[in-house]
XYZ file of N, CA and C in Angstrom:
747
model
N 14.829 -1.850 -36.692
C 13.427 -1.433 -36.789
C 12.729 -1.692 -35.463
N 11.966 -0.730 -34.951
C 11.300 -0.880 -33.672
C 10.111 -1.812 -33.782
N 9.856 -2.536 -32.705
C 8.685 -3.385 -32.640
C 7.447 -2.503 -32.554
N 6.505 -2.634 -33.494
C 5.394 -1.693 -33.622
C 4.482 -1.711 -32.414
N 4.140 -2.907 -31.894
C 3.205 -2.989 -30.782
C 3.796 -2.376 -29.527
N 5.062 -2.673 -29.249
C 5.699 -2.102 -28.077
C 5.792 -0.594 -28.206
N 6.147 -0.112 -29.385
C 6.265 1.324 -29.607
C 4.926 2.004 -29.385
N 3.844 1.419 -29.926
C 2.520 2.002 -29.756
C 2.122 2.025 -28.293
N 2.432 0.962 -27.572
C 2.019 0.859 -26.175
C 2.700 1.893 -25.303
N 3.988 2.118 -25.508
C 4.717 3.028 -24.652
C 4.692 4.459 -25.165
N 4.301 4.679 -26.423
C 4.276 6.025 -26.979
C 2.836 6.502 -27.075
N 2.303 6.996 -25.977
C 0.910 7.396 -25.947
C 0.728 8.848 -26.360
N 1.804 9.549 -26.657
C 1.706 10.892 -27.214
C 2.584 10.947 -28.451
N 2.532 12.076 -29.158
C 3.337 12.216 -30.366
C 4.805 12.415 -30.043
N 5.103 12.715 -28.780
C 6.480 13.012 -28.393
C 7.162 11.749 -27.902
N 7.316 10.780 -28.780
C 7.938 9.519 -28.420
C 9.427 9.577 -28.716
N 10.225 9.043 -27.774
C 11.672 9.057 -27.980
C 12.270 7.764 -27.474
N 13.395 7.411 -28.013
C 14.111 6.242 -27.525
C 14.788 6.566 -26.213
N 14.564 5.728 -25.195
C 15.281 5.886 -23.941
C 16.708 5.375 -24.093
N 16.929 4.426 -24.995
C 18.261 3.908 -25.256
C 18.203 3.150 -26.569
N 19.377 2.814 -27.116
C 19.403 1.961 -28.295
C 18.774 0.623 -27.934
N 18.062 0.026 -28.893
C 17.302 -1.188 -28.600
C 17.845 -2.377 -29.384
N 17.960 -3.498 -28.676
C 18.355 -4.751 -29.294
C 17.347 -5.809 -28.890
N 16.776 -6.503 -29.860
C 15.818 -7.545 -29.535
C 16.562 -8.805 -29.104
N 16.228 -9.292 -27.900
C 16.873 -10.484 -27.356
C 16.085 -11.749 -27.663
N 14.742 -11.674 -27.608
C 13.888 -12.808 -27.976
C 12.664 -12.276 -28.705
N 12.122 -13.090 -29.638
C 10.986 -12.620 -30.431
C 9.676 -13.319 -30.094
N 9.693 -14.247 -29.128
C 8.460 -14.862 -28.662
C 7.907 -15.966 -29.528
N 8.682 -16.463 -30.484
C 8.161 -17.479 -31.402
C 8.722 -18.874 -31.149
N 9.586 -19.037 -30.153
C 10.272 -20.315 -29.951
C 9.375 -21.394 -29.352
N 8.310 -20.995 -28.649
C 7.452 -21.974 -27.992
C 8.114 -22.633 -26.801
N 9.130 -21.965 -26.241
C 9.842 -22.483 -25.081
C 10.579 -21.331 -24.411
N 11.131 -21.605 -23.235
C 11.935 -20.620 -22.523
C 13.305 -20.495 -23.184
N 13.723 -19.265 -23.435
C 15.088 -18.978 -23.872
C 15.786 -18.265 -22.721
N 16.997 -18.700 -22.387
C 17.716 -18.133 -21.254
C 18.852 -17.240 -21.723
N 19.112 -16.205 -20.920
C 20.212 -15.301 -21.200
C 21.554 -15.944 -20.882
N 22.646 -15.266 -21.250
C 23.993 -15.839 -21.121
C 24.558 -15.730 -19.710
N 24.029 -16.530 -18.782
C 24.561 -16.524 -17.423
C 24.118 -15.303 -16.638
N 24.638 -15.167 -15.441
C 24.236 -14.080 -14.552
C 25.069 -12.835 -14.846
N 24.900 -12.308 -16.060
C 25.726 -11.180 -16.492
C 24.919 -10.047 -17.100
N 23.634 -10.262 -17.369
C 22.867 -9.306 -18.164
C 22.658 -7.977 -17.447
N 22.246 -8.012 -16.193
C 21.992 -6.787 -15.437
C 22.788 -6.834 -14.142
N 24.092 -6.981 -14.247
C 24.936 -6.996 -13.067
C 25.078 -8.389 -12.501
N 23.982 -8.975 -12.018
C 24.059 -10.310 -11.422
C 22.778 -11.084 -11.681
N 22.168 -10.870 -12.829
C 20.871 -11.470 -13.120
C 20.915 -12.353 -14.355
N 20.126 -13.406 -14.315
C 19.863 -14.254 -15.472
C 18.465 -13.907 -15.978
N 18.257 -13.896 -17.295
C 16.893 -13.712 -17.786
C 16.375 -14.974 -18.444
N 15.041 -15.117 -18.396
C 14.328 -16.213 -19.043
C 13.151 -15.613 -19.788
N 12.962 -15.983 -21.046
C 11.910 -15.338 -21.835
C 11.248 -16.300 -22.805
N 9.908 -16.301 -22.782
C 9.136 -16.957 -23.836
C 8.421 -15.913 -24.689
N 8.579 -14.639 -24.327
C 7.906 -13.553 -25.033
C 8.874 -12.711 -25.837
N 8.522 -11.441 -26.000
C 9.345 -10.501 -26.753
C 10.116 -9.649 -25.748
N 11.429 -9.754 -25.783
C 12.295 -9.069 -24.823
C 13.279 -8.190 -25.571
N 13.338 -6.916 -25.155
C 14.240 -5.943 -25.765
C 15.229 -5.433 -24.727
N 16.458 -5.272 -25.124
C 17.452 -4.533 -24.343
C 17.361 -3.087 -24.813
N 16.714 -2.232 -23.999
C 16.401 -0.861 -24.384
C 14.902 -0.656 -24.407
N 14.443 0.539 -24.030
C 13.012 0.813 -23.891
C 12.611 2.056 -24.672
N 11.325 2.127 -25.025
C 10.739 3.343 -25.566
C 9.773 3.906 -24.536
N 9.606 5.228 -24.549
C 8.649 5.833 -23.629
C 8.044 7.066 -24.277
N 7.339 7.874 -23.494
C 6.672 9.049 -24.024
C 6.778 10.189 -23.031
N 6.464 11.394 -23.493
C 6.465 12.550 -22.600
C 5.385 12.413 -21.539
N 4.252 11.809 -21.899
C 3.145 11.678 -20.951
C 3.442 10.656 -19.860
N 4.080 9.560 -20.235
C 4.367 8.486 -19.277
C 5.820 8.042 -19.437
N 6.760 8.840 -18.939
C 8.176 8.488 -19.101
C 8.553 7.260 -18.283
N 9.444 6.466 -18.835
C 10.002 5.320 -18.126
C 11.346 5.762 -17.572
N 11.410 5.984 -16.280
C 12.624 6.520 -15.665
C 13.533 5.383 -15.204
N 14.010 4.611 -16.173
C 14.907 3.485 -15.922
C 16.099 3.644 -16.851
N 17.286 3.751 -16.293
C 18.474 4.011 -17.110
C 18.912 2.773 -17.883
N 19.141 1.671 -17.171
C 19.453 0.394 -17.813
C 18.148 -0.365 -17.919
N 17.523 -0.314 -19.100
C 16.107 -0.665 -19.226
C 15.897 -1.819 -20.197
N 15.027 -2.747 -19.802
C 14.622 -3.864 -20.646
C 13.104 -3.816 -20.820
N 12.630 -3.945 -22.063
C 11.200 -3.909 -22.370
C 10.677 -5.330 -22.531
N 9.535 -5.615 -21.885
C 8.951 -6.950 -21.834
C 7.565 -6.918 -22.466
N 7.311 -7.788 -23.419
C 6.014 -7.830 -24.091
C 5.506 -9.263 -24.184
N 4.253 -9.470 -23.736
C 3.575 -10.756 -23.862
C 2.281 -10.552 -24.640
N 1.965 -11.489 -25.503
C 0.815 -11.377 -26.387
C -0.501 -11.550 -25.633
N -1.556 -10.912 -26.155
C -2.910 -11.124 -25.643
C -3.493 -12.450 -26.127
N -2.850 -13.072 -27.096
C -3.299 -14.354 -27.642
C -2.791 -15.483 -26.740
N -3.683 -16.253 -26.101
C -3.237 -17.291 -25.160
C -2.552 -18.482 -25.816
N -2.433 -18.475 -27.137
C -1.709 -19.545 -27.828
C -0.309 -19.106 -28.237
N 0.075 -17.869 -27.895
C 1.371 -17.341 -28.323
C 2.253 -17.008 -27.121
N 3.553 -16.919 -27.385
C 4.558 -16.570 -26.364
C 4.549 -17.549 -25.196
N 4.252 -18.820 -25.467
C 4.142 -19.812 -24.401
C 5.505 -20.409 -24.068
N 5.717 -20.694 -22.781
C 6.977 -21.302 -22.370
C 7.018 -22.794 -22.680
N 5.846 -23.386 -22.948
C 5.774 -24.798 -23.337
C 4.501 -24.981 -24.155
N 4.652 -25.127 -25.466
C 3.489 -25.232 -26.356
C 2.609 -26.434 -26.049
N 3.170 -27.464 -25.412
C 2.421 -28.700 -25.195
C 1.788 -28.784 -23.813
N 1.958 -27.773 -22.981
C 1.487 -27.836 -21.603
C -0.030 -27.705 -21.510
N -0.630 -28.429 -20.542
C -2.059 -28.291 -20.260
C -2.344 -27.030 -19.446
N -1.285 -26.403 -18.926
C -1.407 -25.160 -18.163
C -0.532 -24.111 -18.847
N -1.027 -23.521 -19.959
C -0.185 -22.631 -20.770
C 0.227 -21.372 -20.017
N 1.506 -21.048 -20.089
C 2.036 -19.909 -19.347
C 2.966 -19.083 -20.220
N 2.956 -17.787 -19.959
C 3.861 -16.850 -20.621
C 4.816 -16.302 -19.563
N 6.094 -16.132 -19.947
C 7.069 -15.720 -18.939
C 8.179 -14.869 -19.553
N 8.469 -13.735 -18.910
C 9.727 -13.016 -19.096
C 10.161 -12.568 -17.703
N 11.244 -13.137 -17.202
C 11.673 -12.830 -15.843
C 13.194 -12.726 -15.754
N 13.626 -11.915 -14.799
C 15.025 -11.816 -14.412
C 15.154 -12.408 -13.015
N 16.229 -13.143 -12.757
C 16.369 -13.775 -11.454
C 17.813 -13.761 -10.988
N 17.960 -13.756 -9.656
C 19.281 -13.792 -9.046
C 19.735 -15.241 -8.903
N 21.027 -15.424 -8.713
C 21.562 -16.754 -8.430
C 21.004 -17.247 -7.097
N 20.873 -18.566 -6.951
C 20.357 -19.127 -5.709
C 21.245 -18.781 -4.527
N 20.630 -18.279 -3.454
C 21.366 -17.877 -2.254
C 21.235 -18.945 -1.175
N 22.271 -19.086 -0.366
C 22.306 -20.102 0.682
C 21.557 -19.638 1.925
N 21.097 -20.600 2.707
C 20.456 -20.305 3.988
C 21.408 -19.499 4.871
N 20.846 -18.535 5.600
C 21.630 -17.743 6.534
C 22.304 -16.535 5.925
N 22.253 -16.391 4.605
C 22.852 -15.216 3.970
C 21.819 -14.099 3.865
N 22.302 -12.864 3.964
C 21.427 -11.689 3.905
C 21.812 -10.831 2.709
N 20.801 -10.295 2.036
C 21.011 -9.519 0.820
C 20.100 -8.305 0.806
N 20.569 -7.250 0.156
C 19.694 -6.119 -0.162
C 19.626 -5.999 -1.680
N 18.416 -5.747 -2.193
C 18.186 -5.619 -3.628
C 17.411 -4.332 -3.894
N 17.644 -3.761 -5.065
C 16.807 -2.660 -5.537
C 16.679 -2.769 -7.053
N 15.487 -2.492 -7.555
C 15.251 -2.487 -8.993
C 14.085 -1.554 -9.296
N 13.931 -1.226 -10.571
C 12.815 -0.389 -10.996
C 11.910 -1.173 -11.941
N 10.636 -0.765 -11.932
C 9.618 -1.511 -12.678
C 8.603 -0.516 -13.238
N 8.188 -0.752 -14.466
C 7.140 0.053 -15.104
C 6.141 -0.901 -15.743
N 4.854 -0.701 -15.465
C 3.794 -1.505 -16.074
C 2.824 -0.573 -16.786
N 2.645 -0.790 -18.086
C 1.737 0.038 -18.876
C 0.286 -0.220 -18.476
N -0.538 0.830 -18.545
C -1.964 0.681 -18.244
C -2.695 -0.113 -19.322
N -2.035 -0.402 -20.440
C -2.633 -1.293 -21.431
C -2.616 -2.747 -20.959
N -1.917 -2.997 -19.874
C -1.849 -4.336 -19.289
C -2.979 -4.504 -18.285
N -3.855 -5.455 -18.540
C -4.951 -5.736 -17.620
C -4.680 -6.992 -16.805
N -5.637 -7.346 -15.967
C -5.521 -8.547 -15.141
C -6.678 -9.493 -15.430
N -6.533 -10.726 -14.981
C -7.617 -11.702 -14.981
C -7.785 -12.156 -13.532
N -8.533 -13.214 -13.320
C -8.650 -13.778 -11.976
C -7.585 -14.834 -11.710
N -6.657 -14.980 -12.654
C -5.587 -15.966 -12.523
C -4.267 -15.269 -12.204
N -3.254 -16.054 -11.862
C -2.004 -15.466 -11.388
C -1.281 -14.683 -12.479
N -0.632 -13.622 -12.042
C 0.200 -12.778 -12.900
C 1.288 -12.210 -11.986
N 2.430 -12.880 -11.945
C 3.480 -12.541 -10.993
C 4.385 -11.435 -11.529
N 4.572 -10.409 -10.710
C 5.467 -9.301 -11.026
C 6.787 -9.425 -10.270
N 6.768 -10.125 -9.142
C 7.958 -10.363 -8.318
C 7.705 -11.607 -7.490
N 8.792 -12.331 -7.178
C 8.639 -13.491 -6.300
C 9.974 -13.879 -5.676
N 9.925 -14.265 -4.404
C 11.017 -15.007 -3.782
C 10.685 -16.481 -3.983
N 11.567 -17.191 -4.682
C 11.325 -18.586 -5.062
C 12.414 -19.466 -4.471
N 12.002 -20.542 -3.793
C 12.974 -21.471 -3.231
C 12.987 -22.779 -4.011
N 14.157 -23.396 -4.084
C 14.310 -24.661 -4.801
C 14.505 -25.835 -3.853
N 14.817 -25.569 -2.587
C 15.033 -26.632 -1.621
C 13.726 -27.246 -1.156
N 13.822 -28.424 -0.526
C 12.618 -29.098 -0.057
C 11.684 -29.380 -1.214
N 10.416 -29.037 -1.040
C 9.448 -29.221 -2.125
C 9.463 -28.053 -3.103
N 10.244 -27.004 -2.799
C 10.365 -25.856 -3.687
C 9.089 -25.040 -3.754
N 9.155 -23.910 -4.464
C 7.964 -23.109 -4.685
C 8.083 -21.689 -4.181
N 6.995 -20.923 -4.287
C 7.013 -19.505 -3.916
C 7.033 -19.292 -2.409
N 7.656 -18.186 -2.009
C 7.650 -17.767 -0.607
C 6.842 -16.472 -0.479
N 7.310 -15.410 -1.133
C 6.621 -14.115 -1.171
C 6.427 -13.738 -2.638
N 5.235 -13.248 -2.992
C 4.930 -12.909 -4.380
C 4.248 -11.548 -4.450
N 4.563 -10.773 -5.495
C 3.775 -9.598 -5.858
C 2.951 -10.005 -7.068
N 1.633 -10.049 -6.903
C 0.740 -10.618 -7.910
C -0.273 -9.579 -8.374
N -0.535 -9.561 -9.682
C -1.551 -8.669 -10.252
C -2.732 -9.515 -10.705
N -3.867 -9.358 -10.046
C -5.060 -10.141 -10.381
C -6.301 -9.387 -9.930
N -7.384 -9.571 -10.671
C -8.686 -9.003 -10.309
C -8.611 -7.503 -10.035
N -7.822 -6.791 -10.841
C -7.757 -5.340 -10.733
C -6.926 -4.810 -9.587
N -6.128 -5.682 -8.951
C -5.292 -5.251 -7.836
C -3.868 -5.767 -8.000
N -2.938 -5.077 -7.352
C -1.570 -5.560 -7.199
C -1.392 -5.840 -5.712
N -1.081 -7.086 -5.369
C -1.120 -7.496 -3.967
C 0.060 -8.380 -3.603
N 0.465 -8.289 -2.339
C 1.442 -9.206 -1.770
C 0.748 -10.532 -1.468
N 1.437 -11.637 -1.740
C 0.989 -12.960 -1.318
C 2.116 -13.614 -0.532
N 1.797 -14.134 0.639
C 2.771 -14.841 1.467
C 2.336 -16.296 1.536
N 2.964 -17.132 0.721
C 2.560 -18.532 0.620
C 2.877 -19.304 1.889
N 3.927 -18.922 2.596
C 4.366 -19.653 3.784
C 3.502 -19.319 4.993
N 3.272 -18.045 5.247
C 2.577 -17.607 6.453
C 1.106 -17.309 6.223
N 0.709 -17.140 4.963
C -0.646 -16.700 4.699
C -0.782 -15.221 5.012
N -1.975 -14.694 4.848
C -2.218 -13.275 5.098
C -2.942 -13.088 6.422
N -2.740 -11.949 7.081
C -3.503 -11.665 8.300
C -4.980 -11.503 7.986
N -5.788 -11.422 9.037
C -7.237 -11.324 8.852
C -7.617 -10.131 7.984
N -6.857 -9.051 8.102
C -7.142 -7.849 7.317
C -6.685 -7.984 5.868
N -5.976 -9.073 5.562
C -5.487 -9.280 4.206
C -4.074 -8.765 4.031
N -3.379 -9.298 3.039
C -2.042 -8.806 2.717
C -2.153 -7.447 2.029
N -1.100 -6.631 2.080
C -1.150 -5.301 1.465
C -1.471 -5.374 -0.026
N -2.301 -4.445 -0.499
C -2.654 -4.389 -1.914
C -3.018 -2.964 -2.291
N -2.934 -2.677 -3.594
C -3.392 -1.406 -4.142
C -4.126 -1.688 -5.440
N -4.935 -0.732 -5.870
C -5.613 -0.863 -7.156
C -4.579 -0.873 -8.276
N -4.862 -1.622 -9.330
C -3.933 -1.731 -10.453
C -3.571 -0.360 -11.012
N -4.556 0.555 -11.096
C -4.275 1.863 -11.701
C -3.411 2.758 -10.822
N -3.168 2.353 -9.578
C -2.218 3.075 -8.727
C -0.783 2.614 -8.970
N -0.638 1.524 -9.719
C 0.675 0.942 -9.991
C 1.128 1.192 -11.425
N 0.179 1.294 -12.359
C 0.523 1.397 -13.776
C 0.882 2.821 -14.189
N 1.533 2.918 -15.361
C 1.915 4.190 -15.990
C 2.782 5.056 -15.088
N 3.611 4.420 -14.294
C 4.585 5.141 -13.473
C 5.756 4.198 -13.203
N 6.924 4.767 -13.052
C 8.078 3.961 -12.667
C 8.043 3.764 -11.163
N 8.195 2.519 -10.735
C 8.208 2.205 -9.311
C 9.584 1.686 -8.915
N 10.001 2.045 -7.704
C 11.273 1.585 -7.153
C 10.992 0.524 -6.096
N 11.613 -0.634 -6.261
C 11.398 -1.772 -5.369
C 12.666 -2.007 -4.554
N 12.521 -2.030 -3.232
C 13.654 -2.239 -2.331
C 13.347 -3.426 -1.432
N 14.310 -4.324 -1.297
C 14.103 -5.515 -0.473
C 15.370 -5.837 0.305
N 15.188 -6.129 1.589
C 16.248 -6.692 2.418
C 15.750 -8.042 2.903
N 16.527 -9.098 2.651
C 16.057 -10.441 2.961
C 17.186 -11.277 3.543
N 16.851 -12.072 4.546
C 17.727 -13.123 5.050
C 17.077 -14.446 4.690
N 17.789 -15.266 3.939
C 17.230 -16.522 3.468
C 17.392 -17.624 4.514
N 16.539 -18.651 4.396
C 16.656 -19.814 5.258
C 15.467 -19.995 6.181
N 15.474 -21.060 6.993
C 14.344 -21.375 7.876
C 14.056 -20.299 8.919
N 15.092 -19.562 9.341
C 14.914 -18.490 10.333
C 15.225 -17.153 9.671
N 14.510 -16.859 8.617
C 14.805 -15.687 7.809
C 13.906 -14.505 8.101
N 14.027 -13.498 7.252
C 13.195 -12.304 7.376
C 13.193 -11.578 6.040
N 12.194 -10.719 5.853
C 12.129 -9.909 4.645
C 11.476 -8.574 4.966
N 11.978 -7.532 4.337
C 11.323 -6.228 4.336
C 11.309 -5.751 2.896
N 10.121 -5.483 2.381
C 9.935 -5.167 0.961
C 9.086 -3.912 0.845
N 9.562 -2.949 0.047
C 8.859 -1.680 -0.123
C 8.797 -1.329 -1.603
N 7.641 -0.842 -2.036
C 7.449 -0.348 -3.400
C 7.078 1.123 -3.316
N 7.840 1.978 -4.013
C 7.576 3.411 -4.001
C 7.412 3.941 -5.417
N 6.648 5.006 -5.549
C 6.581 5.756 -6.796
C 7.923 6.465 -6.966
N 8.626 6.179 -8.049
C 9.972 6.726 -8.224
C 9.979 8.246 -8.316
N 8.924 8.831 -8.880
C 8.884 10.278 -9.083
C 8.565 11.038 -7.805
N 7.664 10.491 -6.979
C 7.191 11.217 -5.798
C 7.727 10.662 -4.483
N 8.322 9.474 -4.521
C 8.796 8.751 -3.331
C 7.654 8.296 -2.424
N 6.418 8.378 -2.909
C 5.280 7.896 -2.132
C 5.344 6.376 -2.014
N 5.154 5.868 -0.796
C 5.133 4.430 -0.585
C 3.807 3.861 -1.057
N 3.867 2.898 -1.974
C 2.669 2.268 -2.516
C 2.339 0.967 -1.791
N 3.364 0.200 -1.465
C 3.187 -1.073 -0.768
C 4.388 -1.310 0.141
N 4.156 -1.933 1.277
C 5.260 -2.362 2.130
C 4.848 -3.629 2.857
N 5.815 -4.522 3.050
C 5.513 -5.795 3.710
C 6.753 -6.300 4.428
N 6.564 -6.800 5.650
C 7.650 -7.387 6.432
C 7.174 -8.705 7.013
N 8.088 -9.646 7.144
C 7.753 -10.940 7.740
C 9.022 -11.588 8.269
N 8.854 -12.487 9.236
C 9.961 -13.284 9.753
C 9.571 -14.753 9.703
N 10.585 -15.608 9.710
C 10.338 -17.046 9.635
C 10.956 -17.619 8.377
N 10.369 -18.666 7.847
C 10.946 -19.366 6.704
C 10.999 -18.475 5.465
N 12.203 -18.359 4.895
C 12.420 -17.638 3.635
C 13.169 -18.545 2.666
N 12.635 -19.739 2.493
C 13.239 -20.688 1.579
C 14.250 -21.580 2.262
N 14.801 -22.493 1.478
C 15.800 -23.410 2.010
C 16.756 -23.848 0.907
N 18.016 -23.942 1.252
C 19.104 -24.452 0.410
C 19.494 -23.505 -0.723
N 18.565 -23.153 -1.592
C 18.858 -22.266 -2.723
C 17.610 -21.453 -3.041
N 17.676 -20.136 -2.821
C 16.499 -19.280 -2.973
C 16.875 -18.041 -3.771
N 15.986 -17.623 -4.662
C 16.261 -16.494 -5.556
C 15.153 -15.459 -5.495
N 15.516 -14.228 -5.822
C 14.559 -13.181 -6.159
C 14.369 -13.208 -7.668
N 13.123 -13.101 -8.123
C 12.875 -12.959 -9.552
C 11.788 -11.916 -9.768
N 11.867 -11.208 -10.892
C 10.857 -10.199 -11.200
C 10.718 -10.062 -12.704
N 9.545 -9.596 -13.129
C 9.242 -9.462 -14.550
C 7.760 -9.646 -14.771
N 7.392 -10.483 -15.754
C 5.989 -10.776 -16.049
C 5.844 -12.274 -16.292
N 5.044 -12.926 -15.466
C 4.829 -14.374 -15.559
C 3.360 -14.630 -15.253
N 2.629 -15.213 -16.215
C 1.191 -15.356 -16.012
C 0.637 -16.600 -16.697
N -0.530 -17.016 -16.209
C -1.297 -18.051 -16.880
C -1.919 -17.440 -18.131
N -1.808 -18.146 -19.254
C -2.354 -17.649 -20.518
C -3.798 -18.116 -20.662
N -4.729 -17.163 -20.666
C -6.155 -17.491 -20.722
C -6.849 -16.592 -21.741
N -7.987 -17.055 -22.239
C -8.780 -16.261 -23.172
C -9.255 -14.982 -22.494
N -9.230 -13.881 -23.231
C -9.713 -12.611 -22.713
C -8.668 -11.758 -22.038
N -7.449 -12.257 -21.905
C -6.409 -11.439 -21.280
C -5.931 -10.366 -22.257
N -5.275 -9.353 -21.723
C -4.745 -8.263 -22.539
C -3.287 -8.536 -22.888
N -2.754 -7.689 -23.745
C -1.313 -7.656 -23.940
C -0.663 -7.261 -22.614
N 0.548 -7.720 -22.377
C 1.327 -7.296 -21.208
C 2.530 -6.510 -21.698
N 2.666 -5.275 -21.206
C 3.753 -4.386 -21.597
C 4.394 -3.827 -20.340
N 5.672 -4.119 -20.156
C 6.361 -3.707 -18.939
C 7.804 -3.358 -19.258
N 8.460 -2.726 -18.292
C 9.888 -2.433 -18.390
C 10.503 -2.624 -17.014
N 11.720 -3.158 -16.981
C 12.432 -3.353 -15.718
C 13.891 -2.950 -15.905
N 14.572 -2.717 -14.786
C 15.996 -2.413 -14.879
C 16.538 -1.739 -13.645
N 17.731 -1.137 -13.793
C 18.446 -0.450 -12.713
C 18.550 -1.330 -11.470
N 18.897 -2.591 -11.693
C 19.010 -3.544 -10.593
C 20.356 -3.408 -9.889
N 20.319 -3.524 -8.563
C 21.553 -3.602 -7.784
C 21.342 -4.579 -6.639
N 22.418 -5.215 -6.209
C 22.345 -6.126 -5.073
C 23.593 -5.973 -4.223
N 23.453 -6.306 -2.945
C 24.584 -6.254 -2.026
C 24.423 -7.349 -0.985
N 25.473 -8.124 -0.799
C 25.457 -9.129 0.259
C 25.815 -8.452 1.568
N 24.986 -8.634 2.582
C 25.148 -7.926 3.855
C 25.979 -8.745 4.844
């Protein structure tokens, strides 16, 4: 049986069809993070979910999800539900896919696809769609794609943003379309990154960002999905990801 809320969100016309057979992986009621079975789910990815995660997506004629190997991600609008830790003073909801930790000095190319429904709104708090995360040293984010205050923007925690600001677009330029994300990264203290987001249908470049310098230390991963602070007044989050590939250079 299809999940009613997800079906309604992705089927905005009467011509709704299954993009693939669907299997529910998590139902969002555990009150903690549930992890997938090792780095095997999407080629070389591990998943983590406190929300509702489906293997398989639904879409519509009006807003097709052009992702062949597709996972549907749903987070509740209720800030007391789908939490990764029910007892935390900083309640958070998370469904993310991540690569294995990469060593300093190694170079990788990644590509994946992402779809965010326009029923998903933003707040003034963090809502991560992608991040390079390092575990070495004090750990933490390096580069982030964040949706907040009606925009989707790059954040560079290590270098900060130039005076003109980091690249950003309006949220409605990102939603209701499949986007293709391409990244080439060298990890480590003397690293580099080139990251591009394009509209999959038109090949129009929506965002691009390049940087050199520190790209994590010891063990660093790419992760993408939906991860946000749970606050009153937020909307449901409905997204789809997939078609991931990676190559060690």
